[in-house]
Coordinates of C-alpha atoms in Angstrom, one line a residue:
M1 CA -36.3 -16.9 -12.0
I2 CA -34.5 -15.5 -9.2
V3 CA -35.7 -11.8 -9.0
P4 CA -33.0 -9.0 -9.1
M5 CA -32.4 -7.4 -5.8
K6 CA -31.4 -3.7 -5.3
K7 CA -29.0 -2.7 -2.1
V8 CA -31.0 0.2 -0.1
R9 CA -29.8 2.2 2.7
V10 CA -32.7 4.5 4.6
L11 CA -31.4 7.8 6.1
A12 CA -33.8 9.2 8.9
L13 CA -32.9 11.8 11.6
S14 CA -31.8 9.9 14.8
H15 CA -35.3 10.9 17.0
R16 CA -37.5 9.4 14.3
K17 CA -36.0 5.7 14.9
K18 CA -39.1 4.3 16.0
E19 CA -41.5 5.9 13.4
V20 CA -39.4 5.1 10.8
T21 CA -39.4 1.4 12.0
A22 CA -43.1 1.4 11.8
A23 CA -43.4 2.9 8.7
L24 CA -41.0 0.7 7.0
G25 CA -42.9 -2.1 8.8
T26 CA -46.2 -0.6 6.8
L27 CA -44.5 -1.0 4.0
G28 CA -43.7 -4.4 3.9
T29 CA -41.2 -4.6 1.0
L30 CA -37.7 -4.3 2.7
H31 CA -35.5 -7.4 3.8
I32 CA -33.9 -5.4 6.4
E33 CA -30.1 -6.6 6.8
T34 CA -29.8 -6.6 10.9
R35 CA -26.7 -6.3 12.5
T36 CA -25.7 -7.7 15.6
A37 CA -28.2 -5.4 17.3
Q38 CA -28.4 -4.9 21.4
S39 CA -30.3 -3.0 23.2
Q40 CA -32.1 -3.5 26.8
D41 CA -35.7 -3.6 25.2
L42 CA -34.4 -6.4 22.6
E43 CA -32.6 -8.5 25.1
A44 CA -35.9 -8.5 27.4
L45 CA -37.9 -9.5 24.5
R46 CA -35.7 -12.4 23.8
E47 CA -35.3 -13.6 27.3
K48 CA -39.1 -13.4 27.6
H49 CA -39.5 -15.5 24.1
Q50 CA -37.4 -18.0 25.7
R51 CA -39.3 -18.1 28.6
W52 CA -42.9 -18.4 26.6
Q53 CA -41.3 -20.9 24.5
R54 CA -40.3 -23.3 27.7
A55 CA -44.1 -23.0 28.9
Y56 CA -45.5 -23.2 25.2
L57 CA -43.2 -26.8 25.0
T58 CA -44.1 -28.0 28.6
I59 CA -47.5 -28.5 27.7
P60 CA -48.4 -31.3 25.5
E61 CA -50.7 -31.1 22.8
D62 CA -54.0 -33.1 23.6
K63 CA -55.7 -33.2 20.0
N64 CA -58.8 -34.6 21.6
A65 CA -59.1 -31.3 23.8
S66 CA -61.5 -29.0 23.0
V67 CA -60.4 -25.3 22.8
P68 CA -61.1 -22.1 20.8
S69 CA -59.5 -22.1 17.7
D70 CA -58.6 -18.3 18.2
P71 CA -58.5 -17.5 21.9
Y72 CA -58.3 -14.2 23.0
A73 CA -54.2 -13.3 24.1
D74 CA -52.5 -10.1 24.5
L75 CA -49.0 -10.0 25.9
D76 CA -49.8 -9.4 29.5
S77 CA -52.0 -12.1 29.5
V78 CA -50.0 -14.4 28.2
E79 CA -47.4 -13.2 30.4
E80 CA -49.0 -14.7 33.1
I81 CA -50.0 -17.7 31.5
A82 CA -46.3 -18.5 31.1
E83 CA -45.3 -17.9 34.4
K84 CA -48.1 -20.3 35.8
V85 CA -47.1 -23.0 33.6
L86 CA -43.7 -22.6 34.5
E87 CA -44.4 -22.5 38.1
T88 CA -46.6 -25.7 37.5
A89 CA -43.6 -27.1 35.9
D90 CA -40.9 -26.5 38.6
E91 CA -43.2 -27.9 41.2
M92 CA -43.8 -31.0 39.3
K93 CA -40.0 -31.2 38.6
G94 CA -39.4 -30.6 42.3
F95 CA -41.7 -33.4 43.5
E96 CA -39.6 -35.6 40.7
D97 CA -36.5 -35.0 41.7
E98 CA -37.4 -35.5 45.7
A99 CA -38.8 -38.9 44.3
G100 CA -35.7 -40.1 42.3
R101 CA -34.0 -39.2 45.6
L102 CA -35.6 -41.0 47.7
Q103 CA -35.6 -44.1 45.3
K104 CA -31.8 -44.1 45.7
E105 CA -32.2 -44.3 49.1
I106 CA -34.5 -46.9 49.4
D107 CA -32.7 -48.9 46.6
R108 CA -29.7 -48.6 49.0
I109 CA -31.8 -49.1 52.0
E110 CA -34.2 -52.5 50.9
P111 CA -31.4 -54.9 51.4
W112 CA -31.2 -54.3 55.2
G113 CA -35.0 -54.3 55.6
D114 CA -37.3 -52.0 57.4
F115 CA -35.6 -51.1 60.5
D116 CA -35.8 -47.4 62.4
P117 CA -32.9 -45.2 62.0
L118 CA -33.3 -43.9 65.6
L119 CA -32.6 -47.3 67.2
F120 CA -29.1 -46.9 67.2
D121 CA -29.2 -43.9 69.3
Q122 CA -30.5 -46.1 72.2
D123 CA -28.6 -47.0 74.8
L124 CA -29.0 -50.8 75.2
G125 CA -27.0 -51.8 78.3
D126 CA -25.0 -54.4 79.0
S127 CA -22.1 -52.8 76.8
T128 CA -24.1 -54.0 73.7
Y129 CA -23.3 -52.4 70.6
L130 CA -25.3 -52.0 67.6
F131 CA -23.1 -51.1 63.8
P132 CA -24.8 -52.5 60.7
A133 CA -21.9 -53.1 58.0
Q134 CA -21.2 -55.4 54.9
L135 CA -18.4 -57.0 53.7
N136 CA -17.4 -59.6 51.3
K137 CA -16.9 -63.4 51.8
D138 CA -13.2 -63.3 52.1
H139 CA -13.4 -61.1 54.8
F140 CA -16.4 -62.4 56.8
R141 CA -14.4 -65.3 57.5
K142 CA -11.8 -63.2 59.0
I143 CA -13.7 -61.9 61.8
P144 CA -12.6 -62.7 65.0
V145 CA -14.4 -65.1 66.9
D146 CA -14.6 -62.8 69.9
L147 CA -16.7 -60.2 68.0
R148 CA -19.9 -60.8 68.6
Y149 CA -22.3 -60.4 65.4
I150 CA -25.7 -61.3 64.1
L151 CA -26.0 -62.3 60.4
L152 CA -28.4 -60.7 58.5
P153 CA -30.1 -61.6 55.0
S154 CA -27.2 -61.5 52.7
E155 CA -26.2 -62.5 49.1
K156 CA -23.3 -65.2 47.8
D157 CA -20.6 -62.6 48.0
I158 CA -21.9 -59.8 50.4
K159 CA -22.4 -60.5 53.8
R160 CA -24.4 -58.0 56.0
V161 CA -23.9 -58.2 59.5
M162 CA -25.0 -56.6 63.2
F163 CA -21.7 -56.2 65.0
L164 CA -22.8 -56.3 69.1
D165 CA -19.4 -55.1 69.3
N166 CA -17.5 -52.5 68.1
P167 CA -15.4 -53.6 65.0
E168 CA -13.3 -50.7 65.6
E169 CA -11.6 -52.2 68.5
A170 CA -11.2 -55.5 67.3
E171 CA -8.1 -57.7 66.4
G172 CA -7.9 -59.2 63.1
D173 CA -7.3 -58.6 59.1
F174 CA -10.8 -57.3 57.7
Q175 CA -12.3 -55.1 56.3
Y176 CA -15.8 -53.7 56.3
E177 CA -17.9 -51.4 54.7
A178 CA -20.3 -49.4 57.6
L179 CA -23.7 -48.8 56.7
R180 CA -24.5 -45.5 56.6
L181 CA -27.7 -44.8 58.3
P182 CA -31.2 -43.5 56.4
E183 CA -33.1 -40.7 57.3
D184 CA -35.8 -42.7 58.3
S185 CA -37.3 -46.0 57.9
L186 CA -37.8 -47.8 54.7
S187 CA -41.8 -47.9 55.1
K188 CA -42.0 -44.0 55.6
L189 CA -39.0 -43.7 52.6
M190 CA -41.6 -45.3 50.3
K191 CA -44.5 -43.4 51.8
R192 CA -42.8 -40.5 51.0
R193 CA -41.8 -41.1 47.3
D194 CA -45.5 -42.5 46.7
E195 CA -46.4 -39.1 48.3
A196 CA -43.7 -37.1 45.8
L197 CA -44.5 -39.6 42.9
A198 CA -48.5 -38.1 43.1
G199 CA -47.6 -34.7 43.8
A200 CA -46.0 -34.6 40.3
E201 CA -48.7 -36.7 39.0
R202 CA -51.4 -34.0 40.0
M203 CA -49.0 -31.2 38.8
R204 CA -48.7 -33.3 35.2
T205 CA -52.7 -33.7 35.0
S206 CA -52.3 -29.9 35.9
I207 CA -50.1 -29.0 33.0
Q208 CA -52.1 -31.3 30.6
S209 CA -55.3 -29.5 31.6
F210 CA -53.7 -26.2 30.0
Q211 CA -54.7 -26.9 26.3
T212 CA -56.5 -23.5 25.9
E213 CA -53.2 -21.9 27.6
R214 CA -51.2 -23.6 25.1
K215 CA -53.1 -22.1 22.4
Q216 CA -53.1 -18.7 23.7
L217 CA -49.3 -19.2 24.1
E218 CA -48.7 -20.5 20.6
K219 CA -50.9 -16.9 19.7
G220 CA -48.6 -14.8 22.1
L221 CA -45.8 -16.1 20.6
K222 CA -46.3 -15.0 17.8
L223 CA -46.8 -11.2 18.9
L224 CA -43.7 -11.6 20.4
E225 CA -41.8 -12.5 17.6
A226 CA -43.1 -9.5 15.9
E227 CA -42.4 -7.0 18.6
Q228 CA -38.9 -8.8 18.6
E229 CA -38.3 -8.4 15.1
F230 CA -39.3 -4.8 15.4
A231 CA -37.1 -4.4 18.4
A232 CA -34.6 -5.7 16.6
V233 CA -34.7 -3.2 13.3
E234 CA -34.8 -0.3 15.8
A235 CA -31.8 -1.2 17.3
S236 CA -30.0 -2.1 14.2
L237 CA -30.5 1.3 13.1
E238 CA -27.1 2.9 13.1
D239 CA -26.1 6.4 14.1
Y240 CA -23.2 8.0 12.7
E241 CA -21.0 9.6 15.0
E242 CA -19.9 12.3 13.4
L243 CA -23.7 13.3 12.2
Q244 CA -25.4 13.1 15.6
L245 CA -29.0 14.0 14.2
I246 CA -29.1 10.9 11.1
T247 CA -29.8 7.2 11.5
E248 CA -29.4 4.3 8.6
I249 CA -30.9 1.4 8.0
E250 CA -29.5 -1.0 5.1
G251 CA -31.6 -3.7 3.4
F252 CA -32.7 -5.3 -0.3
I253 CA -36.0 -4.7 -2.2
P254 CA -36.7 -6.4 -5.6
E255 CA -35.9 -4.5 -8.3
K256 CA -39.5 -4.0 -9.7
Q257 CA -40.4 -2.2 -6.0
T258 CA -37.7 0.6 -6.2
G259 CA -40.2 2.7 -7.4
E260 CA -42.5 2.4 -4.4
L261 CA -40.3 2.4 -2.1
K262 CA -39.1 5.8 -3.9
S263 CA -42.1 7.0 -3.3
F264 CA -42.5 6.3 0.1
A265 CA -39.4 7.6 1.2
S266 CA -40.3 11.1 -0.6
K267 CA -43.5 10.9 1.3
E268 CA -41.8 10.5 4.8
G269 CA -38.9 12.6 4.2
L270 CA -36.2 10.3 4.4
G271 CA -32.4 9.9 2.4
L272 CA -32.9 6.8 0.1
V273 CA -29.7 5.2 -1.7
I274 CA -30.3 2.7 -4.0
Q275 CA -27.5 0.7 -5.9
D276 CA -26.6 -2.9 -6.8
P277 CA -25.5 -5.3 -4.3
A278 CA -21.6 -5.7 -4.3
S279 CA -20.3 -8.9 -4.9
D280 CA -19.3 -9.7 -1.4
D281 CA -23.2 -8.7 -0.2
N282 CA -25.2 -11.5 1.4
V283 CA -28.0 -11.1 -1.0
P284 CA -31.5 -12.9 0.0
T285 CA -33.3 -15.0 -2.5
L286 CA -36.6 -14.4 -3.8
T287 CA -37.9 -16.7 -7.0
D288 CA -40.7 -16.2 -8.9
N289 CA -42.0 -18.9 -11.2
P290 CA -45.4 -19.6 -13.1
R291 CA -48.1 -21.4 -10.4
A292 CA -47.3 -24.5 -12.9
V293 CA -44.0 -24.6 -11.8
G294 CA -44.1 -22.6 -8.1
I295 CA -45.9 -26.2 -6.9
I296 CA -42.4 -27.5 -6.6
K297 CA -41.9 -25.1 -3.5
P298 CA -43.6 -27.4 -0.8
I299 CA -40.7 -29.8 -1.9
F300 CA -37.5 -27.0 -1.3
N301 CA -39.8 -25.8 2.4
F302 CA -39.4 -29.4 3.5
M303 CA -35.6 -29.8 2.3
G304 CA -35.2 -26.4 3.8
T305 CA -32.9 -25.2 0.9
T306 CA -32.6 -22.1 -1.1
P307 CA -30.3 -21.3 -3.9
G308 CA -28.0 -18.6 -3.3
Y309 CA -28.8 -15.1 -5.1
K310 CA -25.9 -15.8 -7.6
E311 CA -27.0 -19.4 -8.1
L312 CA -29.5 -21.1 -10.6
D313 CA -33.1 -21.4 -9.9
I314 CA -33.5 -24.7 -11.2
S315 CA -37.4 -25.1 -10.2
F316 CA -39.0 -26.1 -13.3
W317 CA -35.9 -28.6 -14.0
F318 CA -36.8 -30.0 -10.4
L319 CA -40.0 -30.2 -10.9
L320 CA -40.0 -32.1 -14.3
F321 CA -37.5 -34.6 -13.4
F322 CA -38.9 -35.4 -10.3
T323 CA -42.4 -36.1 -11.3
I324 CA -40.3 -38.6 -13.5
F325 CA -38.5 -40.1 -10.7
V326 CA -41.4 -40.2 -8.5
A327 CA -43.3 -42.1 -10.9
M328 CA -40.4 -44.8 -12.1
I329 CA -39.7 -45.4 -8.0
I330 CA -43.2 -46.3 -7.0
G331 CA -43.9 -47.6 -10.3
D332 CA -47.1 -48.9 -9.4
A333 CA -50.3 -47.9 -11.4
G334 CA -52.5 -49.4 -8.5
Y335 CA -50.7 -47.5 -5.9
G336 CA -50.8 -44.0 -7.9
A337 CA -54.6 -44.4 -8.1
I338 CA -54.7 -44.7 -4.9
L339 CA -52.7 -41.8 -4.6
A340 CA -54.5 -40.1 -7.2
V341 CA -57.7 -40.7 -5.5
A342 CA -56.8 -39.2 -2.4
A343 CA -55.1 -36.7 -3.9
V344 CA -58.6 -35.4 -6.0
F345 CA -60.5 -36.2 -2.6
L346 CA -58.6 -33.4 -0.7
S347 CA -58.2 -31.0 -3.2
I348 CA -61.8 -30.8 -3.7
S349 CA -62.1 -30.7 0.2
S350 CA -59.7 -27.8 0.3
K351 CA -61.3 -25.5 -2.7
A352 CA -64.9 -26.3 -0.9
K353 CA -63.4 -24.8 2.4
T354 CA -60.6 -22.1 1.6
G355 CA -61.7 -21.5 -1.9
K356 CA -58.4 -23.0 -3.4
V357 CA -55.7 -25.7 -3.7
P358 CA -52.5 -25.6 -2.1
D359 CA -49.3 -26.2 -4.2
G360 CA -49.0 -29.4 -2.2
L361 CA -51.7 -31.1 -3.2
I362 CA -51.7 -29.8 -6.7
L363 CA -47.7 -31.4 -6.6
F364 CA -49.6 -34.7 -5.2
N365 CA -51.7 -34.9 -8.2
V366 CA -49.0 -34.4 -10.9
L367 CA -46.8 -37.1 -9.2
S368 CA -49.8 -39.3 -8.4
F369 CA -51.5 -39.5 -12.1
A370 CA -47.1 -39.4 -13.5
T371 CA -47.3 -42.8 -11.2
V372 CA -50.4 -43.9 -12.8
A373 CA -49.0 -43.5 -16.3
W374 CA -45.8 -45.1 -15.6
G375 CA -47.5 -48.1 -14.2
A376 CA -50.2 -48.3 -16.4
V377 CA -47.1 -48.6 -19.5
T378 CA -45.0 -51.1 -17.9
G379 CA -48.4 -53.5 -17.1
N380 CA -47.6 -53.2 -13.3
W381 CA -50.9 -52.7 -11.2
F382 CA -50.5 -53.7 -7.9
G383 CA -47.7 -56.3 -8.6
Y384 CA -50.1 -58.7 -10.1
G385 CA -50.0 -59.2 -13.8
P386 CA -53.5 -60.2 -15.0
I387 CA -55.0 -56.9 -14.0
A388 CA -53.2 -55.7 -16.9
D389 CA -54.2 -58.2 -19.2
L390 CA -57.5 -56.6 -19.0
P391 CA -59.7 -55.1 -21.9
V392 CA -58.3 -51.3 -21.9
L393 CA -55.8 -51.6 -19.7
N394 CA -53.8 -54.3 -22.1
Q395 CA -53.9 -51.7 -24.6
L396 CA -52.1 -49.4 -22.2
V397 CA -49.0 -51.7 -21.7
I398 CA -45.8 -50.9 -24.1
P399 CA -44.5 -54.5 -24.9
A400 CA -40.6 -53.4 -24.5
L401 CA -41.4 -52.0 -20.8
D402 CA -43.9 -55.0 -19.6
S403 CA -42.8 -55.7 -16.3
F404 CA -44.5 -59.4 -16.1
D405 CA -43.6 -60.4 -19.9
V406 CA -41.5 -63.7 -18.7
E407 CA -40.3 -64.7 -22.1
N408 CA -38.7 -61.5 -23.0
S409 CA -37.8 -60.3 -19.0
Q410 CA -34.0 -59.7 -19.9
A411 CA -34.9 -57.8 -22.9
V412 CA -37.4 -55.5 -20.5
T413 CA -35.0 -55.1 -17.9
Q414 CA -32.1 -53.8 -20.4
M415 CA -34.5 -51.4 -21.6
I416 CA -35.9 -49.8 -19.0
Q417 CA -32.0 -50.1 -17.4
L418 CA -31.4 -48.0 -20.8
I419 CA -34.0 -45.5 -20.2
C420 CA -32.9 -44.9 -16.7
F421 CA -29.2 -43.8 -18.0
V422 CA -30.9 -41.8 -21.0
I423 CA -32.1 -39.9 -18.2
A424 CA -28.9 -39.4 -16.7
L425 CA -27.4 -38.3 -20.1
V426 CA -29.9 -35.6 -20.0
H427 CA -30.1 -34.7 -16.9
L428 CA -26.4 -34.3 -16.5
L429 CA -26.2 -32.6 -19.6
L430 CA -28.9 -30.1 -19.1
A431 CA -27.0 -29.7 -15.7
H432 CA -23.6 -28.5 -17.4
L433 CA -25.4 -26.3 -20.6
L434 CA -27.2 -24.3 -17.3
A435 CA -23.9 -24.0 -15.9
F436 CA -22.1 -22.8 -19.1
S437 CA -25.4 -20.4 -19.4
K438 CA -24.5 -19.0 -16.0
K439 CA -20.7 -18.4 -16.4
I440 CA -20.5 -17.3 -20.2
Q441 CA -22.1 -14.2 -19.0
E442 CA -19.4 -13.6 -15.9
R443 CA -15.6 -13.1 -16.4
P444 CA -13.8 -14.6 -17.7
R445 CA -16.0 -16.3 -20.1
I446 CA -13.9 -18.4 -21.2
H447 CA -14.1 -20.6 -17.8
A448 CA -17.3 -21.4 -19.1
I449 CA -15.8 -23.6 -21.7
A450 CA -15.1 -26.3 -18.8
D451 CA -18.5 -27.1 -18.7
L452 CA -18.9 -28.1 -22.6
G453 CA -15.9 -30.2 -21.7
W454 CA -17.6 -31.6 -19.0
L455 CA -20.7 -32.2 -21.4
T456 CA -18.6 -33.8 -23.8
A457 CA -16.7 -36.2 -21.4
I458 CA -20.3 -37.4 -19.8
I459 CA -21.5 -38.2 -23.3
G460 CA -18.5 -40.5 -23.5
L461 CA -18.8 -42.0 -20.3
F462 CA -22.8 -42.9 -21.3
F463 CA -21.4 -45.5 -23.7
L464 CA -19.1 -46.9 -21.4
V465 CA -21.8 -47.0 -18.7
L466 CA -24.2 -48.9 -21.2
N467 CA -21.2 -51.5 -22.0
V468 CA -20.5 -52.1 -18.2
V469 CA -23.9 -52.1 -16.9
I470 CA -26.1 -53.5 -19.6
S471 CA -24.7 -55.6 -21.8
V472 CA -20.8 -55.7 -23.4
E473 CA -22.0 -57.7 -26.8
R474 CA -25.3 -55.1 -27.2
Y475 CA -23.3 -51.9 -26.2
P476 CA -19.8 -52.0 -27.6
V477 CA -17.8 -48.6 -26.5
P478 CA -17.5 -46.8 -30.0
D479 CA -13.8 -46.1 -30.3
W480 CA -14.9 -41.8 -30.7
S481 CA -16.3 -42.2 -27.0
M482 CA -13.0 -42.6 -25.9
Y483 CA -12.0 -39.4 -27.6
L484 CA -14.8 -37.2 -26.1
I485 CA -13.8 -38.5 -22.5
G486 CA -10.0 -37.7 -23.0
G487 CA -11.2 -34.4 -25.4
G488 CA -13.4 -33.2 -22.4
I489 CA -11.2 -34.0 -19.0
G490 CA -8.8 -31.9 -21.6
A491 CA -11.0 -28.7 -21.6
V492 CA -11.8 -29.2 -18.1
F493 CA -8.0 -29.0 -17.1
I494 CA -7.1 -26.1 -19.6
F495 CA -10.3 -24.1 -19.1
S496 CA -11.6 -24.7 -15.5
A497 CA -9.0 -22.8 -13.5
Q498 CA -8.9 -19.7 -15.8
E499 CA -9.4 -16.2 -14.3
G500 CA -8.4 -13.9 -16.1
D501 CA -4.6 -13.2 -15.3
G502 CA -3.1 -15.8 -18.3
F503 CA -4.1 -18.4 -20.3
F504 CA -1.0 -20.3 -19.6
K505 CA -1.4 -19.5 -15.8
G506 CA -5.0 -21.2 -15.9
I507 CA -3.7 -24.2 -17.6
A508 CA -0.9 -24.5 -14.8
R509 CA -3.5 -24.3 -11.9
G510 CA -6.0 -26.6 -13.4
L511 CA -3.0 -29.2 -14.0
G512 CA -1.8 -28.7 -10.6
N513 CA -5.2 -29.5 -9.8
F514 CA -4.9 -33.3 -11.4
I515 CA -6.2 -35.5 -8.5
N516 CA -9.5 -33.1 -7.9
I517 CA -10.3 -33.2 -11.5
A518 CA -10.0 -36.8 -12.2
L519 CA -11.6 -37.5 -9.3
D520 CA -14.2 -35.5 -10.4
G521 CA -14.1 -37.6 -13.7
V522 CA -14.6 -40.9 -11.5
S523 CA -17.6 -39.1 -10.0
A524 CA -19.1 -38.1 -13.1
F525 CA -19.2 -41.6 -14.2
A526 CA -20.4 -43.2 -10.8
D527 CA -23.1 -40.4 -11.2
I528 CA -24.5 -41.8 -14.7
I529 CA -24.5 -44.8 -13.0
S530 CA -26.3 -43.7 -9.7
Y531 CA -29.2 -43.5 -12.1
I532 CA -29.8 -47.6 -12.2
R533 CA -31.3 -46.6 -8.8
L534 CA -34.7 -45.8 -10.9
F535 CA -34.6 -49.5 -12.2
A536 CA -33.4 -51.1 -8.7
V537 CA -36.0 -49.0 -6.7
G538 CA -39.0 -50.0 -8.9
L539 CA -38.1 -53.6 -9.1
A540 CA -37.7 -54.1 -5.6
S541 CA -41.4 -52.3 -5.4
I542 CA -42.8 -55.4 -7.7
E543 CA -40.8 -58.1 -6.3
I544 CA -42.5 -56.9 -2.6
A545 CA -45.8 -56.9 -4.1
R546 CA -45.8 -60.2 -5.8
S547 CA -44.5 -61.7 -2.6
F548 CA -46.9 -60.6 -0.6
N549 CA -49.6 -61.3 -3.4
D550 CA -48.3 -65.3 -3.8
M551 CA -48.4 -65.3 0.3
A552 CA -51.5 -64.1 -0.1
E553 CA -53.4 -66.5 -2.6
G554 CA -51.9 -69.0 -0.7
M555 CA -54.0 -68.8 2.5
M556 CA -57.2 -67.8 0.5
E557 CA -57.1 -71.4 -0.5
S558 CA -57.7 -72.5 3.1
G559 CA -61.3 -71.5 3.5
I560 CA -62.8 -68.6 5.0
G561 CA -60.2 -67.8 7.9
G562 CA -57.7 -67.9 4.9
I563 CA -59.6 -65.7 3.0
I564 CA -59.7 -63.0 5.9
G565 CA -56.1 -63.7 6.8
G566 CA -55.3 -63.2 3.0
I567 CA -57.1 -59.7 2.6
V568 CA -55.3 -58.6 5.7
V569 CA -51.7 -59.5 4.2
L570 CA -52.7 -57.7 1.2
A571 CA -54.0 -55.0 2.8
L572 CA -50.8 -54.3 5.2
G573 CA -48.3 -55.8 2.6
H574 CA -49.4 -53.2 0.1
T575 CA -49.2 -50.5 2.5
L576 CA -46.0 -51.4 3.8
N577 CA -45.0 -51.7 0.3
L578 CA -46.6 -47.9 -0.4
V579 CA -44.8 -46.6 2.7
M580 CA -40.9 -48.0 1.3
G581 CA -41.9 -46.2 -1.9
A582 CA -42.9 -42.7 -0.6
L583 CA -39.4 -43.1 1.8
S584 CA -37.5 -44.3 -1.3
V585 CA -38.8 -40.9 -3.2
I586 CA -36.9 -39.0 -0.4
V587 CA -33.8 -40.9 -0.2
H588 CA -33.3 -41.4 -4.1
G589 CA -35.5 -39.1 -5.9
I590 CA -34.8 -36.1 -4.0
R591 CA -31.2 -37.2 -3.8
L592 CA -30.7 -37.3 -7.7
K593 CA -31.7 -33.9 -7.9
M594 CA -30.1 -32.5 -4.6
L595 CA -26.6 -33.5 -5.1
E596 CA -26.0 -35.4 -8.5
F597 CA -28.0 -32.6 -10.6
S598 CA -27.0 -29.8 -8.1
S599 CA -23.3 -30.6 -8.2
H600 CA -23.0 -30.4 -11.8
V601 CA -25.1 -27.5 -12.1
G602 CA -22.5 -25.8 -9.6
N603 CA -25.6 -25.0 -6.9
E604 CA -25.2 -25.3 -3.4
W605 CA -28.1 -24.1 -2.0
A606 CA -26.4 -21.6 0.4
G607 CA -29.1 -18.9 0.1
F608 CA -31.7 -17.3 2.5
E609 CA -35.4 -16.6 1.7
Y610 CA -36.2 -13.0 1.3
K611 CA -38.7 -11.6 4.2
P612 CA -39.2 -8.1 3.9
F613 CA -39.9 -6.5 7.8
K614 CA -43.6 -6.6 8.2
N615 CA -45.7 -5.1 10.9

C-alpha cells in the first residue's frame, strides 16, 4: 500500500538555521521539499562534488587490486587525492594531445620522406631554388619545359616534385600546392611522438595504481553528498521578509510519524503546521508492504519506477503475475532447477555472512521454483522429452499441456494459447477493477463507471480473440459478446469524460473524444492478443533446446572427439538459451506489467521515492 502522507511546515527563528537543519537531520523522518536553493557554500560544494566525481571516474577499477575495504577518508585528504588524480589526468591528456598532433604531422609529411626542413633555408648558389610541391597528373603534364624539377616518389594521380626554379615566375597554365614545411624532420617527429605516447602511458599506469585512492574518493563522495544535502536544506529555508526573525521549511512525513514530529517540535521550540497535501502538491511516495510482497521491490528499483502518490500500489499483483510470466517464458524445468540450486546456494551463503537473505534472492528463489513447476507440468526438461518419462517426473506432467505429445500437438498448443488468453482476461479485468475501486472514491464518482464499461468490453473482446487466434470452429463468437463490446464501449463514451459539470456535457465530451476511445478499443483487443507472447517465447525456447540437443546427439555418435564436442555444444547451447530466456523476461514479462496492465490501471509511474533528510 501507499502510505498516507502529511504536509509539514516547520517554523523557527532565522538565527537557528544551522541548528534546526542539524536537528531535522537527526530526527530523520521529514522528506524536505528543497527549493531551487542557492548559496555560496552550496555552490562550492556542488563544484567540489563535480571535481571529485570526475577524479573518481578517471580511475578505472581494478578488481584484482588489493585495497582496504574501508580506508580512512576525510574531506581534506580526499580533496588532495582528487587534485593529484586530476593533475595526473591533465598531464596524460597533454601527452595524448601532443602525440595526436604529431601523428597528424607525420601522416602529412611521411609521403615526402625523411628530410630536414632547415635544408630549405640554405643558400645553394647557382640560382638553384628548392620548392617542394604536389599537383595532379593533368597539371603535371602542363609544367613548362624550361622549369627545372625533380620528380619524387608519387602516387598514380598525385605527383610530388622538387622545383629547382621558382614556379611562381614560370609561364604556363598549371596549378600546384606548395608543401608547408614541417617543424622537424620525419624521424624526429616520430621520436617526439613516441616520447609523448610513452609519457601518456606512464600517466595512465600511475592513474591505474590509484586503487586505494579510488576507494577513498568513493567514500569521500558519500560524505560530501551528505554535506551537500545539509547545505541544500539550509539554503532552502525561507526567510519571511515581513518577519525578519522567522524562517520556514516545508516537507512531507508519513501520517503515522506525525506524533514523533510533534514531540520533536515541542522539545526544540519550533512552530509546526501539519495538514493534508493539496491536490497540486508534489508528494513523495512511500510503499509499505508485507515482506512476502516487498520482495518485488528490486524489480521496481531495477526499472527505476515509482508509482505516483495518487496512483495505485500494484506490488502484490505485479509479483503474482510476474512470477507466472517468468515461469511460462523460460518454460523449462531443467533451467529452473539450475536456477533454483543457484538461488538456494546464494541464499544460504548470504544468511551465513550477513544473517539475512536479501529480497532479490528471495524473489530469485520464487521465480526459479515457479519455472520448475511450469516446466514439470508441461514435461519440458532441457528440451529433451525422455526425461519427463522418468518415474516420478512422468506423474507431474499434465497430458493436456504435454509439450512432447506429438499425436495431440495441436490440442496442446491450443490449450496453452487458451491459458495465455485467460491470463490476459483475468489480468486486464483486474486492472479495471482496481481502477474502478480507486475512481469510485473520487469526485465525480460516476466517472468510475467507464472502467466497468472497459471491463465489459474486454470480456466480449476475449471471445473474439479466441475465435481469431485459436480456432474459428472450436471458439465461435457468441452473439452476446458483441453486445458486451458495444455496450462496454458505449459506457466509456457516456461516462469517461464526466467531470461533474453536467451529465450531458460529459456525454458530449466523450463523443468528441470518439477517435481516441475507438483507438483505445482497438488497443484493448491488441493487448489481449499480446499475451500470446507467453506461448510464443516459451515455444521458441523449447525448439532452440531441441535443436542443440539434436546437434549434440549427432556429434556424439562419432567417437571420443564427437562426445567432447557434443558436450560443449550442449553446454554452450543451453547457456545461450537460458540467457535469451532471461532477456525475454525483461523484454516481454516486464512489458506486460509496465505497459499493458499499467495502462489499464491508469498508473503512469510518475512518482518519486520518499527520502527523509538524515545526517
